[in-house]
XYZ file of C-alpha atoms in Angstrom:
610
model
C 101.406 82.774 90.175
C 103.122 79.369 90.076
C 106.394 81.027 89.078
C 106.261 83.129 92.240
C 105.735 80.206 94.603
C 109.372 79.979 95.883
C 109.293 83.669 96.767
C 105.883 83.251 98.389
C 107.148 80.370 100.497
C 110.190 82.327 101.634
C 108.086 85.362 102.516
C 105.508 83.300 104.375
C 108.149 81.392 106.307
C 109.584 84.642 107.597
C 106.131 86.023 108.319
C 104.935 83.025 110.304
C 108.261 82.674 112.089
C 107.820 86.103 113.643
C 104.061 85.949 114.172
C 102.928 86.371 117.755
C 100.051 84.556 119.426
C 97.556 86.653 117.479
C 96.590 85.324 114.041
C 98.086 86.894 110.932
C 94.726 87.594 109.266
C 93.529 91.100 110.102
C 90.439 91.991 108.053
C 89.597 95.611 107.256
C 87.313 97.100 108.337
C 87.775 95.480 111.710
C 84.553 93.667 112.563
C 82.433 94.924 115.429
C 83.124 91.694 117.307
C 85.668 89.069 116.285
C 86.817 86.262 118.567
C 89.527 83.820 117.554
C 89.897 80.391 119.128
C 93.122 78.556 119.876
C 92.569 74.896 118.966
C 94.376 75.085 115.630
C 94.080 75.850 111.963
C 91.618 74.583 109.362
C 92.709 73.545 105.921
C 90.483 74.987 103.217
C 89.470 72.802 100.316
C 87.233 73.492 97.337
C 84.476 75.502 99.002
C 80.891 75.070 97.850
C 77.945 77.341 98.577
C 74.905 76.082 100.440
C 72.442 78.950 100.435
C 69.454 80.598 98.762
C 69.191 80.514 94.987
C 70.002 84.161 94.340
C 72.081 85.581 91.490
C 73.713 88.372 93.521
C 74.589 85.976 96.338
C 76.071 83.374 93.999
C 78.063 85.979 92.070
C 79.420 87.437 95.308
C 80.460 83.989 96.503
C 82.133 83.255 93.177
C 84.125 86.505 93.349
C 85.291 85.715 96.871
C 86.418 82.196 95.941
C 88.130 83.466 92.797
C 89.995 86.058 94.875
C 91.107 83.444 97.417
C 92.397 81.119 94.704
C 93.952 83.756 92.431
C 95.584 85.945 95.087
C 96.847 83.092 97.281
C 97.089 85.783 99.898
C 99.811 85.854 102.505
C 99.308 88.774 104.924
C 101.806 91.494 104.054
C 101.710 93.246 107.410
C 100.867 91.574 110.702
C 100.224 92.947 114.155
C 102.669 92.343 116.986
C 103.654 94.171 120.167
C 106.281 96.849 119.735
C 109.643 95.125 120.038
C 112.259 95.855 122.675
C 114.773 98.526 121.728
C 118.241 99.178 123.070
C 117.890 101.666 125.909
C 119.934 104.776 125.492
C 122.841 104.134 125.903
C 122.686 100.663 127.484
C 122.847 97.274 125.675
C 120.040 95.926 123.520
C 116.792 94.691 125.054
C 115.338 91.288 124.326
C 112.744 90.907 121.552
C 109.355 89.435 122.371
C 109.204 85.639 122.240
C 106.804 84.379 119.596
C 104.691 81.236 119.646
C 104.496 78.851 116.717
C 101.114 78.125 115.229
C 99.404 74.868 116.178
C 98.724 72.117 113.620
C 95.627 71.892 111.420
C 92.624 70.427 113.227
C 89.935 70.353 110.534
C 89.089 70.890 106.882
C 86.600 73.424 105.498
C 84.631 72.395 102.413
C 81.290 74.167 102.699
C 79.944 77.686 103.166
C 76.406 77.626 104.508
C 74.512 80.905 104.167
C 71.169 81.736 105.744
C 69.505 84.948 104.572
C 66.304 86.081 106.261
C 65.071 88.368 103.465
C 66.318 87.648 99.966
C 64.017 90.282 98.471
C 65.356 93.348 100.334
C 66.398 96.059 97.889
C 69.657 97.991 97.902
C 68.484 101.253 99.426
C 69.203 103.552 102.326
C 69.020 101.720 105.625
C 69.031 98.181 104.243
C 70.265 95.763 106.906
C 73.938 94.912 106.222
C 74.651 92.873 109.352
C 76.036 89.355 109.280
C 77.573 86.650 111.439
C 80.359 84.291 110.440
C 81.302 81.237 112.506
C 83.892 78.518 112.048
C 83.761 76.156 115.006
C 86.290 73.608 116.172
C 85.993 70.350 114.264
C 83.503 71.715 111.728
C 83.841 71.484 107.964
C 81.449 74.394 107.398
C 81.691 78.160 107.400
C 78.365 79.253 108.878
C 77.059 82.649 107.709
C 73.808 84.322 108.663
C 72.535 87.633 107.357
C 69.328 89.604 107.357
C 69.731 90.460 103.668
C 71.834 89.528 100.674
C 73.955 92.623 101.282
C 75.014 91.442 104.703
C 76.002 88.129 103.145
C 78.157 89.957 100.580
C 80.032 91.621 103.439
C 80.511 88.221 105.061
C 82.125 86.979 101.856
C 84.605 89.885 101.754
C 85.540 89.120 105.353
C 85.931 85.434 104.536
C 88.270 86.131 101.641
C 90.519 88.146 103.970
C 90.762 85.432 106.630
C 91.461 82.526 104.273
C 95.194 82.791 103.709
C 98.043 80.906 102.072
C 100.127 78.944 104.583
C 103.298 79.510 102.577
C 103.302 76.119 100.894
C 100.455 76.874 98.511
C 97.738 75.489 100.772
C 94.837 77.552 102.097
C 94.045 77.803 105.791
C 91.919 79.635 108.308
C 94.278 79.977 111.244
C 91.891 79.300 114.122
C 88.212 78.837 114.891
C 86.546 82.233 114.674
C 83.248 83.873 115.582
C 82.248 87.210 114.054
C 79.191 89.358 114.737
C 79.309 92.390 112.511
C 77.243 95.365 111.367
C 77.953 98.955 110.304
C 77.721 101.975 112.554
C 76.252 104.121 109.759
C 74.038 103.498 106.718
C 76.019 105.953 104.534
C 79.665 105.009 104.029
C 81.150 106.330 100.851
C 83.483 108.143 98.546
C 82.811 110.806 95.932
C 84.191 110.883 92.409
C 84.022 113.920 90.120
C 83.799 113.376 86.366
C 82.908 116.982 85.538
C 86.429 118.419 85.808
C 88.201 115.436 84.237
C 86.589 112.379 82.705
C 86.780 109.098 84.632
C 86.379 105.961 82.514
C 83.980 103.128 83.238
C 86.944 100.857 83.896
C 88.315 103.149 86.588
C 84.890 103.647 88.149
C 84.611 99.852 88.358
C 88.003 99.850 90.091
C 86.726 102.281 92.728
C 83.669 100.077 93.268
C 85.940 97.067 93.724
C 87.851 98.901 96.455
C 84.579 99.951 98.048
C 83.215 96.426 98.133
C 86.400 95.066 99.706
C 86.290 97.736 102.423
C 82.509 97.609 102.926
C 81.813 101.111 101.657
C 78.317 101.276 100.199
C 77.650 104.701 98.623
C 79.391 106.024 95.518
C 78.513 109.705 95.343
C 78.997 110.564 91.679
C 79.412 114.259 90.894
C 78.776 113.678 87.217
C 78.865 117.134 85.625
C 80.221 120.581 86.378
C 80.836 123.923 84.711
C 83.886 122.600 82.880
C 82.262 119.714 80.991
C 79.026 117.816 80.479
C 79.804 114.142 79.785
C 76.262 112.887 80.481
C 73.915 111.732 77.721
C 70.444 113.218 78.158
C 67.933 112.054 75.579
C 65.711 115.074 76.176
C 68.597 117.378 75.271
C 71.174 115.498 73.161
C 72.972 118.755 72.424
C 74.280 118.915 76.006
C 77.118 116.484 75.251
C 78.568 118.984 72.775
C 80.300 120.139 75.962
C 81.860 116.754 76.677
C 85.619 116.769 76.185
C 85.287 114.376 73.259
C 82.770 111.898 71.819
C 84.743 109.163 73.607
C 84.291 110.880 76.957
C 80.533 110.553 77.292
C 78.500 108.409 79.663
C 75.849 106.929 77.428
C 72.795 105.556 79.107
C 74.083 102.049 78.376
C 77.310 102.905 80.229
C 75.308 104.325 83.136
C 73.356 101.063 83.349
C 76.610 99.075 83.339
C 78.007 101.116 86.232
C 74.782 100.981 88.238
C 74.496 97.218 87.804
C 78.162 96.538 88.540
C 77.937 98.532 91.759
C 74.617 97.024 92.850
C 75.983 93.507 92.455
C 78.636 94.467 95.010
C 76.299 96.175 97.472
C 77.190 99.701 96.376
C 74.541 102.353 95.833
C 75.117 105.092 93.250
C 74.140 108.540 94.535
C 74.075 110.706 91.394
C 74.657 114.450 91.633
C 73.577 117.047 89.107
C 74.896 120.256 90.681
C 72.353 123.095 90.412
C 71.960 126.053 90.230
C 75.677 126.830 90.706
C 78.636 125.210 88.967
C 76.557 125.464 85.794
C 77.887 126.313 82.361
C 78.739 123.383 80.090
C 75.777 121.401 78.831
C 73.120 123.782 80.091
C 74.221 126.609 77.779
C 73.771 124.317 74.778
C 70.053 124.155 75.593
C 69.413 127.867 76.137
C 71.999 130.560 76.888
C 69.225 132.850 78.153
C 68.790 130.707 81.259
C 72.459 131.173 82.145
C 74.286 133.922 83.993
C 77.930 135.076 83.810
C 79.066 132.254 81.528
C 81.169 134.676 79.461
C 82.626 136.576 82.415
C 86.187 136.485 83.737
C 86.124 134.448 86.927
C 88.125 137.252 88.617
C 89.874 135.650 91.565
C 92.720 138.085 90.859
C 90.275 140.905 91.668
C 88.142 139.293 94.368
C 85.641 142.146 94.514
C 84.426 141.196 91.036
C 84.798 137.408 91.245
C 82.050 135.332 89.663
C 83.328 131.862 90.638
C 85.936 130.236 92.874
C 87.517 128.516 89.879
C 87.235 128.701 86.106
C 84.949 128.498 84.288
C 82.103 130.519 85.801
C 78.395 130.057 85.323
C 75.120 129.694 87.227
C 71.561 128.945 86.228
C 69.288 131.987 86.194
C 66.956 131.265 89.100
C 64.313 133.754 87.923
C 64.115 132.470 84.348
C 61.140 130.121 83.952
C 63.003 128.131 81.293
C 65.450 127.045 84.006
C 62.743 125.012 85.729
C 61.535 123.409 82.536
C 65.029 122.240 81.558
C 66.296 121.211 84.991
C 63.033 119.378 85.631
C 63.361 117.316 82.460
C 67.027 116.498 83.114
C 66.239 115.454 86.672
C 63.228 113.371 85.616
C 65.272 111.455 83.046
C 68.167 110.809 85.420
C 65.823 109.845 88.255
C 64.475 107.052 86.066
C 67.948 105.797 85.145
C 69.394 105.849 88.662
C 67.244 103.561 90.832
C 68.395 104.804 94.235
C 65.755 106.565 96.331
C 68.230 109.390 97.029
C 69.317 112.018 94.494
C 71.864 114.802 94.987
C 70.845 118.176 93.541
C 73.925 120.175 94.542
C 73.283 123.681 95.811
C 76.809 124.788 96.720
C 78.941 127.861 96.079
C 76.521 130.377 94.605
C 78.098 133.772 93.929
C 76.117 136.968 93.986
C 78.494 138.671 91.549
C 77.605 136.128 88.885
C 74.022 137.308 89.004
C 75.035 140.867 88.174
C 75.084 139.513 84.603
C 71.374 138.588 84.785
C 68.918 141.359 83.974
C 66.110 139.565 85.818
C 68.111 139.025 88.982
C 69.766 142.451 88.953
C 66.295 143.991 88.963
C 65.279 141.590 91.738
C 68.200 142.743 93.907
C 67.499 146.394 93.052
C 63.976 145.992 94.400
C 65.340 145.134 97.843
C 65.668 141.349 97.717
C 68.759 139.604 99.030
C 70.875 136.698 97.891
C 69.191 134.641 100.604
C 65.803 135.501 99.107
C 67.022 134.351 95.710
C 68.247 131.022 97.089
C 64.912 130.601 98.860
C 63.165 131.202 95.531
C 65.181 128.310 94.090
C 64.295 126.045 97.008
C 60.602 126.941 96.791
C 60.370 126.379 93.038
C 62.989 123.775 92.089
C 62.350 121.218 94.837
C 58.579 120.927 94.240
C 59.269 120.763 90.508
C 61.658 117.858 91.023
C 59.336 116.091 93.445
C 56.526 116.245 90.928
C 58.765 114.473 88.409
C 60.109 111.826 90.816
C 59.644 111.981 94.569
C 63.049 111.001 95.942
C 64.998 112.035 99.020
C 67.110 115.031 98.061
C 70.683 115.531 99.177
C 72.147 119.037 99.021
C 75.387 120.634 100.070
C 75.140 122.451 103.413
C 75.429 125.877 101.749
C 71.694 126.114 101.172
C 71.154 126.305 104.953
C 74.400 127.478 106.489
C 76.428 129.451 103.919
C 77.408 132.921 105.207
C 76.861 134.322 101.701
C 74.109 132.299 100.071
C 71.901 130.497 102.586
C 68.172 130.463 101.946
C 66.433 133.228 103.882
C 63.434 131.091 104.774
C 62.782 127.377 105.258
C 64.593 124.467 103.685
C 62.542 121.282 104.176
C 63.826 119.076 106.974
C 63.581 115.991 104.770
C 66.506 117.292 102.695
C 69.745 115.550 103.704
C 72.607 118.039 104.014
C 76.225 117.260 103.196
C 78.484 119.128 105.635
C 81.831 120.161 104.155
C 82.940 123.301 106.006
C 84.016 124.116 109.561
C 84.176 120.535 110.796
C 82.460 119.916 114.127
C 80.825 123.353 114.172
C 78.697 122.906 111.067
C 77.797 119.320 111.947
C 76.617 120.558 115.335
C 74.606 123.464 113.929
C 72.890 121.435 111.216
C 71.904 118.579 113.518
C 70.839 121.063 116.212
C 68.389 122.451 113.664
C 67.013 118.985 112.952
C 68.650 118.125 109.630
C 70.011 114.739 108.694
C 73.687 115.096 107.836
C 76.325 113.372 105.733
C 79.794 114.263 107.004
C 82.317 115.329 104.342
C 84.335 117.847 106.355
C 87.056 119.284 104.123
C 89.454 119.656 107.052
C 89.445 115.873 107.466
C 88.016 114.095 104.433
C 88.808 115.994 101.210
C 91.184 113.638 99.427
C 92.274 116.181 96.788
C 93.773 118.586 99.338
C 97.457 119.343 99.656
C 98.565 118.969 96.038
C 99.187 122.678 95.447
C 97.360 125.019 93.132
C 96.319 124.198 89.591
C 95.378 127.534 87.991
C 97.929 128.949 85.550
C 99.709 132.301 85.294
C 100.060 132.417 89.064
C 102.663 134.957 90.173
C 102.501 133.770 93.767
C 104.963 130.988 92.951
C 107.543 133.417 91.541
C 109.351 133.872 94.862
C 113.042 133.029 95.348
C 113.648 134.017 98.983
C 111.520 133.225 102.018
C 110.056 136.600 103.047
C 109.479 135.278 106.574
C 112.855 133.655 107.069
C 113.604 135.791 110.130
C 110.517 134.958 112.173
C 109.801 131.560 110.565
C 106.093 132.236 110.081
C 104.197 130.551 107.258
C 103.555 132.129 103.878
C 102.303 130.880 100.515
C 105.452 128.988 99.432
C 107.085 128.396 102.800
C 105.071 126.266 105.219
C 101.834 127.626 103.725
C 99.141 125.989 101.603
C 101.011 126.433 98.327
C 97.799 127.191 96.476
C 95.697 124.319 97.817
C 92.853 126.053 99.662
C 92.226 123.041 101.904
C 95.848 122.060 102.550
C 97.432 120.128 104.095
C 97.098 116.668 102.602
C 94.643 114.512 104.560
C 96.502 111.438 105.743
C 94.830 108.162 106.682
C 95.456 108.973 110.347
C 93.805 112.390 109.989
C 90.723 110.723 108.508
C 90.577 107.883 111.010
C 91.023 110.112 114.067
C 87.982 112.251 113.185
C 85.404 111.981 115.987
C 82.743 113.819 114.027
C 79.982 113.276 116.621
C 82.130 114.329 119.583
C 80.090 117.436 120.448
C 76.619 116.072 119.658
C 73.773 115.028 121.909
C 72.266 111.585 121.418
C 69.407 113.175 119.478
C 71.863 114.917 117.182
C 73.984 111.794 116.742
C 70.932 109.944 115.466
C 70.695 112.474 112.610
C 74.216 111.743 111.326
C 73.793 109.337 108.420
C 77.483 108.617 107.933
C 80.340 110.061 105.911
C 81.548 110.437 102.331
C 85.141 111.337 101.409
C 85.187 113.524 98.265
C 87.936 113.447 95.663
C 87.452 116.512 93.459
C 89.050 116.018 90.082
C 90.720 119.262 89.030
C 93.982 117.280 89.294
C 92.536 113.767 88.955
C 91.888 111.501 86.003
C 92.219 107.798 85.215
C 95.970 107.862 85.737
C 95.907 108.934 89.388
C 92.404 108.421 90.749
C 93.091 105.153 92.543
C 96.370 106.347 94.057
C 94.679 109.441 95.459
C 91.622 107.541 96.661
C 93.201 104.418 98.130
C 94.062 103.244 100.690
C 93.057 106.444 102.513
C 89.392 105.713 101.780
C 89.857 102.441 103.664
C 90.574 104.436 106.829
C 87.189 106.109 106.376
C 85.647 102.700 105.706
C 86.669 101.378 109.112
C 85.788 104.649 110.843
C 82.167 104.464 109.684
C 81.851 100.680 109.877
C 83.145 99.829 113.360
C 84.599 103.116 114.604
C 88.057 104.217 115.664
C 88.029 103.001 119.282
C 88.730 99.759 121.089
C 86.447 98.041 123.591
C 87.749 100.335 126.328
C 86.951 103.491 124.364
C 90.545 104.328 123.433
C 91.623 105.452 119.969
C 92.922 102.457 118.048
C 94.699 104.345 115.244
C 98.000 102.707 116.166
C 96.370 99.293 115.902
C 95.023 100.186 112.456
C 98.559 100.772 111.145
C 99.401 97.176 110.288
C 95.837 96.471 109.184
C 95.788 99.291 106.623
C 99.318 98.531 105.406
C 98.229 94.955 104.816
C 94.989 96.083 103.179
C 96.885 98.357 100.795
C 98.821 95.361 99.515
C 95.570 93.409 99.253
C 94.022 96.185 97.167
C 96.973 96.234 94.797
C 96.847 92.446 94.405
C 93.125 92.795 93.691
C 93.709 95.304 90.882
C 93.053 98.539 92.797
C 96.114 100.742 92.275
C 96.410 102.042 95.830
C 99.318 104.265 96.834
C 101.940 103.182 99.377
C 101.605 104.732 102.830
C 105.032 103.898 104.225
C 108.237 102.093 103.258
C 107.668 98.346 103.161
C 110.077 98.094 106.108
C 107.234 99.415 108.276
C 104.860 96.655 107.201
C 107.493 94.030 107.989
C 108.453 95.538 111.348
C 105.337 96.405 113.370
C 105.432 99.801 115.084
C 109.061 100.517 114.288
C 107.868 103.440 112.160
C 105.632 104.935 114.863
C 106.345 108.528 115.859
C 105.699 107.671 119.503
C 107.140 104.583 121.137
C 104.427 104.967 123.775
C 101.604 102.879 122.291
C 98.972 104.757 124.318
C 99.916 108.197 122.974
C 96.599 108.517 121.131
C 94.499 107.726 124.167
C 94.581 111.348 125.305
C 91.401 113.068 124.122
C 91.934 116.169 121.941
C 89.934 119.332 122.753
C 86.680 119.830 120.851
C 86.461 123.589 121.357
C 88.821 126.529 121.692
């Protein structure tokens, strides 16, 4: 870092020379309430912690101080009014006049933390609020929090507002008062290690990004039909279907990940997807409890399809062995993962797959429906799991709202449903029926969308001339989805602009627990996971922490631009390999890369129904 100091000084000089009256620091997510003073900057010395004797608190403080010292952060993108442009075709307008920063007026040496409840556990609904105050003339950063986890968030805010002044010294630019708390208790991302293995190191990297952006739930889709990388002591043979002996999550590795996340205020929500997406692992225990695992998945002949992607397989819902095995796997994992929530899947069941089950074929022949079969699973699997470990179950929305495989009877209202289809419509219908909902709408939040198809031997790409050239309409290779079912790519603006409670009553809004952005891993592994996850996940982080609107109720997406560009650079400096969103020119020249010069263009409300 010392070798880079001349470049840092030059960059900072240019940055501060063009900085407007607003401070350069611009923490993400934007706090609920942040008020900057104007009396002048504080120098920051060797900060010491004055707070409760608590290992998690001390470790969080140490990480924040280490980040401040090691990164020596100079904001990479700062907010400023859109500059004057030359009118067409008249001479150039005059750029906004900028005010120089006032001199330092104090020195900070102490961080005083008051925590009301140091024994609160990391669980759903834990209080994450905090206040942070630096007053004129004080030498102390004053932090209050209800729990340790609120204090951790205060530290991540602090490390974003202590910046390098360009000469190697640390400052906080002005007195500041922050009152902050999240809008939702569930704010997360989803990783998928069933399609491609994700190493412990890269999972830690995702947790680091989450902690910096105040996301608090890592939904971990651990296994799928393609592989079983999870060690289960009750059935050690299941990891024969891991990709290699080096691509297995031992129980020691699981403990490392759980502990690393917990120390940063991140809950792990484990998912064992059942009874669909089931092949690898399960078949090593007993092939008789499986259906269609040796079938062709048949998307080329949709009438006989057994899965939406290779390789097919579902648990046989009418085989008693299924409940013995799934119960033991769940019981073991429920002991390892301490969170009070557990995800048991429930998505994308295909009736055709069950044509390969003698038991279920006879069941259908006797007049029962697919909905009856799903209800049988709900009525038998959920009580079986509860008897082993009574946690709050999360399931994909399909079990209630799928047009093909929804349960025909009652799904308990204490099951939390993850909504992934049909955007506002499904959120409305699920909350109308009294279910708590996690929003993961694929039209807005699926981070794997828009990368084209991944299945091989696909003749749809073998096209040399646009068949719709005359009328310009979309087709597979020309303006179409190109094989990505949920195309187009979900940009940070698409995510941030999502008003997912727009059509809900107050009663329904209270049932929305928050949002999780999934990154399915058919085309994701260690090499690309962080680039595909970040910094787009940071747009979700602000959306569910403090919302996407200013104090007047207007969309603030344009305001987020410089904040997220700056945060991307902060992530990269912090070791999270986030992708660039724009040319660096845009970070250095606020709003010169906007599509609309009119800075209120996003204030118009989009329709919420056709």
